[in-house]
Amino acid sequence: MARVYPLRRKSTLALRQRKPALLHRLSLPPQAIRASVVERFGTCGKPACACHQGRKHGPYYYLTQCLAPGRMQKFLLKSPDAQQAARAATDAFNRFYDGLEELSQINTELFRRGEPLNGSRP
């Protein structure tokens, strides 16, 4: 879910000044991945194993990505390096997306005010 930015109380000038800073920051990092790193614990098939009494196996870390309704990709992140790289890649995407969302909300607020989106008055 996107963060909602409180823009209605900001001046049009403040919104216009924020846009160039966002546009400058909005370069998509090449390692960005739209996914999540998920920590899972599980049980095995051995009935006498301690995992059936509450001490589950794990944690196991997965990179999960929803492609479409009902279609998921899931990869086991076997090493700490893979886990760190996956977290960095998902964080990079999330920072990009947050900036894009703020820019979209600024443009929507300017549009609501009847202001041009390109910065010049009609």
mmCIF file with all atom_site columns, N, CA, C and O in Angstrom, residues 10 32 56 59-60 74 109-110 112-113:
data_model
loop_
_atom_site.group_PDB
_atom_site.id
_atom_site.type_symbol
_atom_site.label_atom_id
_atom_site.label_alt_id
_atom_site.label_comp_id
_atom_site.label_asym_id
_atom_site.label_entity_id
_atom_site.label_seq_id
_atom_site.pdbx_PDB_ins_code
_atom_site.Cartn_x
_atom_site.Cartn_y
_atom_site.Cartn_z
_atom_site.occupancy
_atom_site.B_iso_or_equiv
_atom_site.pdbx_formal_charge
_atom_site.auth_seq_id
_atom_site.auth_comp_id
_atom_site.auth_asym_id
_atom_site.auth_atom_id
_atom_site.pdbx_PDB_model_num
ATOM 1  N N  . LYS A 1 10  ? 0.305  22.128  1.595   1.00 0.00 ? 10  LYS A N  1
ATOM 2  C CA . LYS A 1 10  ? 1.529  22.717  1.060   1.00 0.00 ? 10  LYS A CA 1
ATOM 3  C C  . LYS A 1 10  ? 1.180  23.687  -0.056  1.00 0.00 ? 10  LYS A C  1
ATOM 4  O O  . LYS A 1 10  ? 0.224  23.501  -0.797  1.00 0.00 ? 10  LYS A O  1
ATOM 5  N N  . ALA A 1 32  ? 17.400 -3.188  -9.093  1.00 0.00 ? 32  ALA A N  1
ATOM 6  C CA . ALA A 1 32  ? 16.081 -3.150  -8.453  1.00 0.00 ? 32  ALA A CA 1
ATOM 7  C C  . ALA A 1 32  ? 15.246 -4.380  -8.803  1.00 0.00 ? 32  ALA A C  1
ATOM 8  O O  . ALA A 1 32  ? 15.209 -4.816  -9.951  1.00 0.00 ? 32  ALA A O  1
ATOM 9  N N  . LYS A 1 56  ? 10.495 -25.350 14.940  1.00 0.00 ? 56  LYS A N  1
ATOM 10 C CA . LYS A 1 56  ? 10.473 -25.586 13.502  1.00 0.00 ? 56  LYS A CA 1
ATOM 11 C C  . LYS A 1 56  ? 11.856 -25.386 12.893  1.00 0.00 ? 56  LYS A C  1
ATOM 12 O O  . LYS A 1 56  ? 12.711 -24.716 13.456  1.00 0.00 ? 56  LYS A O  1
ATOM 13 N N  . PRO A 1 59  ? 15.507 -20.385 10.203  1.00 0.00 ? 59  PRO A N  1
ATOM 14 C CA . PRO A 1 59  ? 14.724 -19.751 9.144   1.00 0.00 ? 59  PRO A CA 1
ATOM 15 C C  . PRO A 1 59  ? 15.304 -20.027 7.751   1.00 0.00 ? 59  PRO A C  1
ATOM 16 O O  . PRO A 1 59  ? 16.498 -20.188 7.575   1.00 0.00 ? 59  PRO A O  1
ATOM 17 N N  . TYR A 1 60  ? 14.403 -20.083 6.776   1.00 0.00 ? 60  TYR A N  1
ATOM 18 C CA . TYR A 1 60  ? 14.754 -20.147 5.364   1.00 0.00 ? 60  TYR A CA 1
ATOM 19 C C  . TYR A 1 60  ? 14.280 -18.839 4.750   1.00 0.00 ? 60  TYR A C  1
ATOM 20 O O  . TYR A 1 60  ? 13.190 -18.355 5.053   1.00 0.00 ? 60  TYR A O  1
ATOM 21 N N  . LYS A 1 74  ? 9.190  -17.906 -6.637  1.00 0.00 ? 74  LYS A N  1
ATOM 22 C CA . LYS A 1 74  ? 9.797  -18.002 -5.319  1.00 0.00 ? 74  LYS A CA 1
ATOM 23 C C  . LYS A 1 74  ? 11.181 -18.630 -5.484  1.00 0.00 ? 74  LYS A C  1
ATOM 24 O O  . LYS A 1 74  ? 11.317 -19.646 -6.149  1.00 0.00 ? 74  LYS A O  1
ATOM 25 N N  . GLU A 1 109 ? -2.200 16.500  -7.059  1.00 0.00 ? 109 GLU A N  1
ATOM 26 C CA . GLU A 1 109 ? -2.610 17.682  -6.295  1.00 0.00 ? 109 GLU A CA 1
ATOM 27 C C  . GLU A 1 109 ? -2.522 18.940  -7.150  1.00 0.00 ? 109 GLU A C  1
ATOM 28 O O  . GLU A 1 109 ? -3.416 19.798  -7.110  1.00 0.00 ? 109 GLU A O  1
ATOM 29 N N  . LEU A 1 110 ? -1.464 19.086  -7.946  1.00 0.00 ? 110 LEU A N  1
ATOM 30 C CA . LEU A 1 110 ? -1.352 20.239  -8.848  1.00 0.00 ? 110 LEU A CA 1
ATOM 31 C C  . LEU A 1 110 ? -2.494 20.218  -9.867  1.00 0.00 ? 110 LEU A C  1
ATOM 32 O O  . LEU A 1 110 ? -3.085 21.260  -10.159 1.00 0.00 ? 110 LEU A O  1
ATOM 33 N N  . ARG A 1 112 ? -5.445 18.851  -9.439  1.00 0.00 ? 112 ARG A N  1
ATOM 34 C CA . ARG A 1 112 ? -6.665 19.195  -8.700  1.00 0.00 ? 112 ARG A CA 1
ATOM 35 C C  . ARG A 1 112 ? -6.792 20.699  -8.523  1.00 0.00 ? 112 ARG A C  1
ATOM 36 O O  . ARG A 1 112 ? -7.889 21.260  -8.590  1.00 0.00 ? 112 ARG A O  1
ATOM 37 N N  . ARG A 1 113 ? -5.663 21.378  -8.343  1.00 0.00 ? 113 ARG A N  1
ATOM 38 C CA . ARG A 1 113 ? -5.661 22.841  -8.165  1.00 0.00 ? 113 ARG A CA 1
ATOM 39 C C  . ARG A 1 113 ? -5.792 23.594  -9.496  1.00 0.00 ? 113 ARG A C  1
ATOM 40 O O  . ARG A 1 113 ? -5.821 24.812  -9.509  1.00 0.00 ? 113 ARG A O  1
#
